[in-house]
Amino acid sequence: QSALTQPASVSGSPGQSITISCTGTSSDVGAYNYVSWYQQHPGKAPKLMIYDVSNRPSGVSNRFSGSKSGNTASLTISGLRAEDEADYFCSSYTSSDTRVFGGGTKLTVL
Amino acid sequence: EVQLVESGGGLVQPGGSLRLSCAGSGFTFSNYYISWVRQVPGEGREWVSSIGGSGTRTNYADSVKGRFTISRDNAKNTVYLQMNSLRAEDTAVYYCVKMGNYYINDWGQGILVTVSS
């Protein structure tokens, strides 16, 4: 199972919005609404930010939103804050009843 | 508070075996799928294996199928990953994770497995 494709890095200024893409295939991202997104600060455990494409767990800011079109899922962060600077990675369920991850995207808040 | 604590990692020669353990607490252990995810430092993550709450349902990544076996002992709140015929490419930090339906709710701190002669 090939990894999902994410940009290596994105950046934005405080207050702006950014979008991170996560591209898979018709056997994973395109087949199911089971894409999740995680935030990881250095030295910390990953934190679930979005599940099932667009659902936010309790306690996650509504500045974080998810969507999907075809084989590409996206995470959008609006009103960027310094504390949003972190690594973000996606994951999807697959038709083989397995999971696949994206390579991760480093978000820099300028 | 959910806790997942991995143990059993270390240095092993190619072709050797190792058994990882994951002890869970702070939740009703038998109600949840548990998975293993690995990551080579500086690289992406790779899902390795999952096991259902009762232990009857398991699945594996193609890269480890036939070499790794996942199991659990709900009386001990522990999941195991038996790793046989280890290869250099199995070198990674292995994380035990607690699953939601199709996502990961909680991560362990990770444990390093190094396969080298």
PDB file of C-alpha atoms in Angstrom:
ATOM      1  CA  GLN A   1       0.000   0.000   0.000  1.00  0.00           C
ATOM      2  CA  SER A   2       1.549   3.303  -1.088  1.00  0.00           C
ATOM      3  CA  ALA A   3       1.624   6.212   1.269  1.00  0.00           C
ATOM      4  CA  LEU A   4      -0.727   9.132   0.807  1.00  0.00           C
ATOM      5  CA  THR A   5       0.877  12.202  -0.761  1.00  0.00           C
ATOM      6  CA  GLN A   6       1.158  15.424   1.213  1.00  0.00           C
ATOM      7  CA  PRO A   7       3.214  18.559   0.542  1.00  0.00           C
ATOM      8  CA  ALA A   8       6.392  18.555   2.604  1.00  0.00           C
ATOM      9  CA  SER A   9       5.759  22.040   3.915  1.00  0.00           C
ATOM     10  CA  VAL A  10       3.278  24.886   3.908  1.00  0.00           C
ATOM     11  CA  SER A  11       3.430  28.291   5.519  1.00  0.00           C
ATOM     12  CA  GLY A  12       1.182  31.194   6.341  1.00  0.00           C
ATOM     13  CA  SER A  13       1.021  34.357   8.372  1.00  0.00           C
ATOM     14  CA  PRO A  14      -1.019  34.755  11.539  1.00  0.00           C
ATOM     15  CA  GLY A  15      -4.680  35.257  10.745  1.00  0.00           C
ATOM     16  CA  GLN A  16      -4.434  33.714   7.301  1.00  0.00           C
ATOM     17  CA  SER A  17      -5.870  30.401   6.143  1.00  0.00           C
ATOM     18  CA  ILE A  18      -3.904  27.482   4.788  1.00  0.00           C
ATOM     19  CA  THR A  19      -4.878  24.176   3.249  1.00  0.00           C
ATOM     20  CA  ILE A  20      -2.946  20.919   3.343  1.00  0.00           C
ATOM     21  CA  SER A  21      -3.776  18.303   0.742  1.00  0.00           C
ATOM     22  CA  CYS A  22      -3.642  14.535   1.089  1.00  0.00           C
ATOM     23  CA  THR A  23      -3.845  12.602  -2.156  1.00  0.00           C
ATOM     24  CA  GLY A  24      -4.541   8.909  -2.335  1.00  0.00           C
ATOM     25  CA  THR A  25      -6.279   6.565  -4.722  1.00  0.00           C
ATOM     26  CA  SER A  26      -9.691   5.127  -5.466  1.00  0.00           C
ATOM     27  CA  SER A  27      -8.809   2.307  -3.068  1.00  0.00           C
ATOM     28  CA  ASP A  28      -8.377   4.503  -0.025  1.00  0.00           C
ATOM     29  CA  VAL A  29      -9.212   8.230   0.131  1.00  0.00           C
ATOM     30  CA  GLY A  30     -11.571   8.038  -2.817  1.00  0.00           C
ATOM     31  CA  ALA A  31     -13.341   4.913  -1.621  1.00  0.00           C
ATOM     32  CA  TYR A  32     -14.335   5.786   1.927  1.00  0.00           C
ATOM     33  CA  ASN A  33     -15.146   8.754   4.098  1.00  0.00           C
ATOM     34  CA  TYR A  34     -12.599   7.547   6.636  1.00  0.00           C
ATOM     35  CA  VAL A  35      -9.852  10.131   6.364  1.00  0.00           C
ATOM     36  CA  SER A  36      -8.382  11.471   9.582  1.00  0.00           C
ATOM     37  CA  TRP A  37      -5.912  14.248  10.324  1.00  0.00           C
ATOM     38  CA  TYR A  38      -3.388  14.559  13.136  1.00  0.00           C
ATOM     39  CA  GLN A  39      -1.327  17.381  14.572  1.00  0.00           C
ATOM     40  CA  GLN A  40       2.045  16.687  16.134  1.00  0.00           C
ATOM     41  CA  HIS A  41       4.239  19.155  17.974  1.00  0.00           C
ATOM     42  CA  PRO A  42       7.914  18.247  18.443  1.00  0.00           C
ATOM     43  CA  GLY A  43       8.387  15.700  21.172  1.00  0.00           C
ATOM     44  CA  LYS A  44       4.662  15.238  21.681  1.00  0.00           C
ATOM     45  CA  ALA A  45       2.221  12.513  20.758  1.00  0.00           C
ATOM     46  CA  PRO A  46       0.021  13.113  17.723  1.00  0.00           C
ATOM     47  CA  LYS A  47      -3.392  14.641  18.394  1.00  0.00           C
ATOM     48  CA  LEU A  48      -6.504  13.780  16.405  1.00  0.00           C
ATOM     49  CA  MET A  49      -7.856  16.921  14.724  1.00  0.00           C
ATOM     50  CA  ILE A  50     -10.339  15.599  12.159  1.00  0.00           C
ATOM     51  CA  TYR A  51     -11.944  12.199  11.674  1.00  0.00           C
ATOM     52  CA  ASP A  52     -14.241  10.761   9.017  1.00  0.00           C
ATOM     53  CA  VAL A  53     -13.169  13.507   6.560  1.00  0.00           C
ATOM     54  CA  SER A  54     -14.793  16.449   8.281  1.00  0.00           C
ATOM     55  CA  ASN A  55     -15.683  15.718  11.896  1.00  0.00           C
ATOM     56  CA  ARG A  56     -13.946  17.481  14.755  1.00  0.00           C
ATOM     57  CA  PRO A  57     -13.418  15.717  18.071  1.00  0.00           C
ATOM     58  CA  SER A  58     -14.614  17.489  21.147  1.00  0.00           C
ATOM     59  CA  GLY A  59     -12.163  20.199  22.158  1.00  0.00           C
ATOM     60  CA  VAL A  60     -10.668  20.824  18.721  1.00  0.00           C
ATOM     61  CA  SER A  61     -11.032  24.387  17.535  1.00  0.00           C
ATOM     62  CA  ASN A  62     -13.525  25.089  14.759  1.00  0.00           C
ATOM     63  CA  ARG A  63     -10.673  26.831  12.961  1.00  0.00           C
ATOM     64  CA  PHE A  64      -9.783  23.336  11.777  1.00  0.00           C
ATOM     65  CA  SER A  65     -11.917  21.828   9.028  1.00  0.00           C
ATOM     66  CA  GLY A  66     -11.673  18.903   6.654  1.00  0.00           C
ATOM     67  CA  SER A  67     -13.059  18.063   3.250  1.00  0.00           C
ATOM     68  CA  LYS A  68     -12.636  15.624   0.417  1.00  0.00           C
ATOM     69  CA  SER A  69     -12.986  15.665  -3.344  1.00  0.00           C
ATOM     70  CA  GLY A  70     -12.342  12.494  -5.285  1.00  0.00           C
ATOM     71  CA  ASN A  71      -9.046  10.981  -4.212  1.00  0.00           C
ATOM     72  CA  THR A  72      -7.849  14.098  -2.389  1.00  0.00           C
ATOM     73  CA  ALA A  73      -8.661  15.121   1.152  1.00  0.00           C
ATOM     74  CA  SER A  74      -7.830  18.512   2.582  1.00  0.00           C
ATOM     75  CA  LEU A  75      -7.265  20.067   5.973  1.00  0.00           C
ATOM     76  CA  THR A  76      -7.909  23.786   6.249  1.00  0.00           C
ATOM     77  CA  ILE A  77      -6.767  25.888   9.163  1.00  0.00           C
ATOM     78  CA  SER A  78      -8.277  29.344   9.339  1.00  0.00           C
ATOM     79  CA  GLY A  79      -7.154  32.261  11.480  1.00  0.00           C
ATOM     80  CA  LEU A  80      -3.642  30.871  11.796  1.00  0.00           C
ATOM     81  CA  ARG A  81      -2.027  31.146  15.207  1.00  0.00           C
ATOM     82  CA  ALA A  82       1.558  30.637  16.289  1.00  0.00           C
ATOM     83  CA  GLU A  83       0.556  27.528  18.225  1.00  0.00           C
ATOM     84  CA  ASP A  84      -0.689  25.890  15.020  1.00  0.00           C
ATOM     85  CA  GLU A  85       2.915  25.487  13.899  1.00  0.00           C
ATOM     86  CA  ALA A  86       3.399  21.723  13.889  1.00  0.00           C
ATOM     87  CA  ASP A  87       3.540  18.682  11.680  1.00  0.00           C
ATOM     88  CA  TYR A  88       0.251  17.479  10.216  1.00  0.00           C
ATOM     89  CA  PHE A  89      -0.402  14.096   8.681  1.00  0.00           C
ATOM     90  CA  CYS A  90      -3.392  12.314   7.233  1.00  0.00           C
ATOM     91  CA  SER A  91      -4.541   8.730   7.303  1.00  0.00           C
ATOM     92  CA  SER A  92      -7.145   6.724   5.425  1.00  0.00           C
ATOM     93  CA  TYR A  93      -8.837   3.381   5.669  1.00  0.00           C
ATOM     94  CA  THR A  94      -8.259   1.225   2.594  1.00  0.00           C
ATOM     95  CA  SER A  95     -10.137  -1.390   0.592  1.00  0.00           C
ATOM     96  CA  SER A  96      -7.691  -3.998   1.911  1.00  0.00           C
ATOM     97  CA  ASP A  97      -8.974  -3.357   5.445  1.00  0.00           C
ATOM     98  CA  THR A  98      -5.695  -1.685   6.294  1.00  0.00           C
ATOM     99  CA  ARG A  99      -4.654   1.892   6.996  1.00  0.00           C
ATOM    100  CA  VAL A 100      -2.324   4.178   5.129  1.00  0.00           C
ATOM    101  CA  PHE A 101      -0.637   7.393   6.223  1.00  0.00           C
ATOM    102  CA  GLY A 102       0.541  10.521   4.522  1.00  0.00           C
ATOM    103  CA  GLY A 103       4.174  11.522   4.743  1.00  0.00           C
ATOM    104  CA  GLY A 104       3.398  14.580   6.839  1.00  0.00           C
ATOM    105  CA  THR A 105       3.433  18.330   6.250  1.00  0.00           C
ATOM    106  CA  LYS A 106       5.380  20.836   8.298  1.00  0.00           C
ATOM    107  CA  LEU A 107       3.329  23.980   8.890  1.00  0.00           C
ATOM    108  CA  THR A 108       5.293  27.136   9.541  1.00  0.00           C
ATOM    109  CA  VAL A 109       3.539  30.201  10.893  1.00  0.00           C
ATOM    110  CA  LEU A 110       5.547  33.140   9.645  1.00  0.00           C
TER     111      LEU A 110
ATOM    112  CA  GLU B   1      -6.465   9.167  31.519  1.00  0.00           C
ATOM    113  CA  VAL B   2      -5.660   6.775  28.688  1.00  0.00           C
ATOM    114  CA  GLN B   3      -2.170   5.321  28.817  1.00  0.00           C
ATOM    115  CA  LEU B   4      -0.465   2.983  26.394  1.00  0.00           C
ATOM    116  CA  VAL B   5       2.975   1.775  27.386  1.00  0.00           C
ATOM    117  CA  GLU B   6       5.158  -0.185  24.984  1.00  0.00           C
ATOM    118  CA  SER B   7       7.966  -2.473  26.024  1.00  0.00           C
ATOM    119  CA  GLY B   8      10.181  -5.181  24.577  1.00  0.00           C
ATOM    120  CA  GLY B   9      12.122  -3.233  21.971  1.00  0.00           C
ATOM    121  CA  GLY B  10      15.853  -3.281  21.446  1.00  0.00           C
ATOM    122  CA  LEU B  11      18.628  -4.468  19.182  1.00  0.00           C
ATOM    123  CA  VAL B  12      18.238  -7.751  17.314  1.00  0.00           C
ATOM    124  CA  GLN B  13      20.170  -9.383  14.513  1.00  0.00           C
ATOM    125  CA  PRO B  14      18.663  -9.894  11.059  1.00  0.00           C
ATOM    126  CA  GLY B  15      16.581 -13.036  11.057  1.00  0.00           C
ATOM    127  CA  GLY B  16      15.962 -12.767  14.766  1.00  0.00           C
ATOM    128  CA  SER B  17      12.781 -12.345  16.781  1.00  0.00           C
ATOM    129  CA  LEU B  18      11.388  -9.844  19.226  1.00  0.00           C
ATOM    130  CA  ARG B  19       8.091  -9.502  21.061  1.00  0.00           C
ATOM    131  CA  LEU B  20       6.646  -6.086  21.753  1.00  0.00           C
ATOM    132  CA  SER B  21       4.064  -5.549  24.464  1.00  0.00           C
ATOM    133  CA  CYS B  22       1.562  -2.732  24.868  1.00  0.00           C
ATOM    134  CA  ALA B  23      -0.075  -2.289  28.258  1.00  0.00           C
ATOM    135  CA  GLY B  24      -3.208  -0.174  28.266  1.00  0.00           C
ATOM    136  CA  SER B  25      -4.970   1.598  31.129  1.00  0.00           C
ATOM    137  CA  GLY B  26      -7.572   4.261  31.708  1.00  0.00           C
ATOM    138  CA  PHE B  27     -10.171   2.689  29.410  1.00  0.00           C
ATOM    139  CA  THR B  28     -12.140  -0.532  28.970  1.00  0.00           C
ATOM    140  CA  PHE B  29      -9.391  -2.360  27.141  1.00  0.00           C
ATOM    141  CA  SER B  30     -11.452  -5.140  25.577  1.00  0.00           C
ATOM    142  CA  ASN B  31     -13.782  -2.653  23.877  1.00  0.00           C
ATOM    143  CA  TYR B  32     -11.166  -1.253  21.543  1.00  0.00           C
ATOM    144  CA  TYR B  33      -9.158  -2.166  18.516  1.00  0.00           C
ATOM    145  CA  ILE B  34      -5.446  -1.729  19.135  1.00  0.00           C
ATOM    146  CA  SER B  35      -2.959  -1.221  16.315  1.00  0.00           C
ATOM    147  CA  TRP B  36       0.769  -0.971  15.843  1.00  0.00           C
ATOM    148  CA  VAL B  37       2.177   1.851  13.758  1.00  0.00           C
ATOM    149  CA  ARG B  38       5.864   2.274  13.010  1.00  0.00           C
ATOM    150  CA  GLN B  39       8.007   5.154  11.899  1.00  0.00           C
ATOM    151  CA  VAL B  40      11.556   5.350  10.732  1.00  0.00           C
ATOM    152  CA  PRO B  41      12.915   8.592  12.228  1.00  0.00           C
ATOM    153  CA  GLY B  42      12.621  11.354   9.670  1.00  0.00           C
ATOM    154  CA  GLU B  43      10.273   9.345   7.479  1.00  0.00           C
ATOM    155  CA  GLY B  44       6.546   8.742   7.262  1.00  0.00           C
ATOM    156  CA  ARG B  45       4.463   6.432   9.361  1.00  0.00           C
ATOM    157  CA  GLU B  46       3.463   2.940   8.380  1.00  0.00           C
ATOM    158  CA  TRP B  47       0.505   1.022   9.742  1.00  0.00           C
ATOM    159  CA  VAL B  48       1.672  -2.465  10.755  1.00  0.00           C
ATOM    160  CA  SER B  49      -1.186  -4.444  12.266  1.00  0.00           C
ATOM    161  CA  SER B  50      -4.520  -4.224  14.085  1.00  0.00           C
ATOM    162  CA  ILE B  51      -6.457  -6.478  16.419  1.00  0.00           C
ATOM    163  CA  GLY B  52     -10.099  -6.308  17.399  1.00  0.00           C
ATOM    164  CA  GLY B  53     -11.321  -6.084  20.945  1.00  0.00           C
ATOM    165  CA  SER B  54     -11.993  -9.802  21.349  1.00  0.00           C
ATOM    166  CA  GLY B  55      -8.798 -10.762  19.558  1.00  0.00           C
ATOM    167  CA  THR B  56     -10.533 -12.748  16.836  1.00  0.00           C
ATOM    168  CA  ARG B  57     -10.082 -10.178  14.095  1.00  0.00           C
ATOM    169  CA  THR B  58      -6.564  -9.302  12.988  1.00  0.00           C
ATOM    170  CA  ASN B  59      -4.942  -7.836   9.918  1.00  0.00           C
ATOM    171  CA  TYR B  60      -1.482  -6.950   8.723  1.00  0.00           C
ATOM    172  CA  ALA B  61       0.411  -4.784   6.299  1.00  0.00           C
ATOM    173  CA  ASP B  62       1.766  -6.735   3.334  1.00  0.00           C
ATOM    174  CA  SER B  63       5.291  -5.839   4.440  1.00  0.00           C
ATOM    175  CA  VAL B  64       4.968  -7.883   7.651  1.00  0.00           C
ATOM    176  CA  LYS B  65       2.384 -10.517   6.747  1.00  0.00           C
ATOM    177  CA  GLY B  66       3.625 -13.993   7.556  1.00  0.00           C
ATOM    178  CA  ARG B  67       6.388 -12.666   9.823  1.00  0.00           C
ATOM    179  CA  PHE B  68       4.525 -10.676  12.498  1.00  0.00           C
ATOM    180  CA  THR B  69       1.680 -11.888  14.706  1.00  0.00           C
ATOM    181  CA  ILE B  70      -0.548  -9.642  16.788  1.00  0.00           C
ATOM    182  CA  SER B  71      -2.406 -10.987  19.813  1.00  0.00           C
ATOM    183  CA  ARG B  72      -3.968  -9.735  23.029  1.00  0.00           C
ATOM    184  CA  ASP B  73      -4.667 -10.795  26.594  1.00  0.00           C
ATOM    185  CA  ASN B  74      -7.594  -8.737  27.816  1.00  0.00           C
ATOM    186  CA  ALA B  75      -7.193 -10.094  31.355  1.00  0.00           C
ATOM    187  CA  LYS B  76      -3.816  -8.353  31.392  1.00  0.00           C
ATOM    188  CA  ASN B  77      -4.897  -5.355  29.299  1.00  0.00           C
ATOM    189  CA  THR B  78      -2.014  -6.094  26.982  1.00  0.00           C
ATOM    190  CA  VAL B  79      -1.486  -6.423  23.235  1.00  0.00           C
ATOM    191  CA  TYR B  80       1.529  -8.201  21.820  1.00  0.00           C
ATOM    192  CA  LEU B  81       3.364  -8.026  18.525  1.00  0.00           C
ATOM    193  CA  GLN B  82       5.502 -11.071  17.864  1.00  0.00           C
ATOM    194  CA  MET B  83       8.066 -10.165  15.220  1.00  0.00           C
ATOM    195  CA  ASN B  84       9.951 -12.992  13.516  1.00  0.00           C
ATOM    196  CA  SER B  85      12.406 -13.100  10.627  1.00  0.00           C
ATOM    197  CA  LEU B  86      13.297  -9.500  11.275  1.00  0.00           C
ATOM    198  CA  ARG B  87      14.917  -7.465   8.525  1.00  0.00           C
ATOM    199  CA  ALA B  88      16.916  -4.269   8.493  1.00  0.00           C
ATOM    200  CA  GLU B  89      13.914  -2.492   7.013  1.00  0.00           C
ATOM    201  CA  ASP B  90      11.890  -3.317  10.131  1.00  0.00           C
ATOM    202  CA  THR B  91      14.079  -0.900  12.070  1.00  0.00           C
ATOM    203  CA  ALA B  92      11.770   1.816  13.358  1.00  0.00           C
ATOM    204  CA  VAL B  93      10.037   3.266  16.367  1.00  0.00           C
ATOM    205  CA  TYR B  94       6.942   1.178  17.014  1.00  0.00           C
ATOM    206  CA  TYR B  95       3.876   2.857  18.459  1.00  0.00           C
ATOM    207  CA  CYS B  96       0.901   1.182  20.085  1.00  0.00           C
ATOM    208  CA  VAL B  97      -2.295   3.073  19.299  1.00  0.00           C
ATOM    209  CA  LYS B  98      -5.887   2.882  20.496  1.00  0.00           C
ATOM    210  CA  MET B  99      -8.377   3.052  17.677  1.00  0.00           C
ATOM    211  CA  GLY B 100     -11.656   4.851  17.287  1.00  0.00           C
ATOM    212  CA  ASN B 101     -13.818   3.496  14.489  1.00  0.00           C
ATOM    213  CA  TYR B 102     -11.423   4.345  11.664  1.00  0.00           C
ATOM    214  CA  TYR B 103      -9.030   6.725  13.342  1.00  0.00           C
ATOM    215  CA  ILE B 104      -6.483   6.789  16.132  1.00  0.00           C
ATOM    216  CA  ASN B 105      -7.581   8.188  19.464  1.00  0.00           C
ATOM    217  CA  ASP B 106      -4.433   7.723  21.518  1.00  0.00           C
ATOM    218  CA  TRP B 107      -0.755   6.950  20.983  1.00  0.00           C
ATOM    219  CA  GLY B 108       1.855   5.317  23.157  1.00  0.00           C
ATOM    220  CA  GLN B 109       5.263   6.911  23.566  1.00  0.00           C
ATOM    221  CA  GLY B 110       6.874   4.508  21.120  1.00  0.00           C
ATOM    222  CA  ILE B 111       9.675   1.985  21.409  1.00  0.00           C
ATOM    223  CA  LEU B 112      12.727   1.574  19.220  1.00  0.00           C
ATOM    224  CA  VAL B 113      13.426  -1.654  17.371  1.00  0.00           C
ATOM    225  CA  THR B 114      16.807  -1.872  15.673  1.00  0.00           C
ATOM    226  CA  VAL B 115      17.627  -4.763  13.354  1.00  0.00           C
ATOM    227  CA  SER B 116      21.339  -4.853  12.729  1.00  0.00           C
ATOM    228  CA  SER B 117      24.293  -7.193  12.873  1.00  0.00           C
TER     229      SER B 117
END
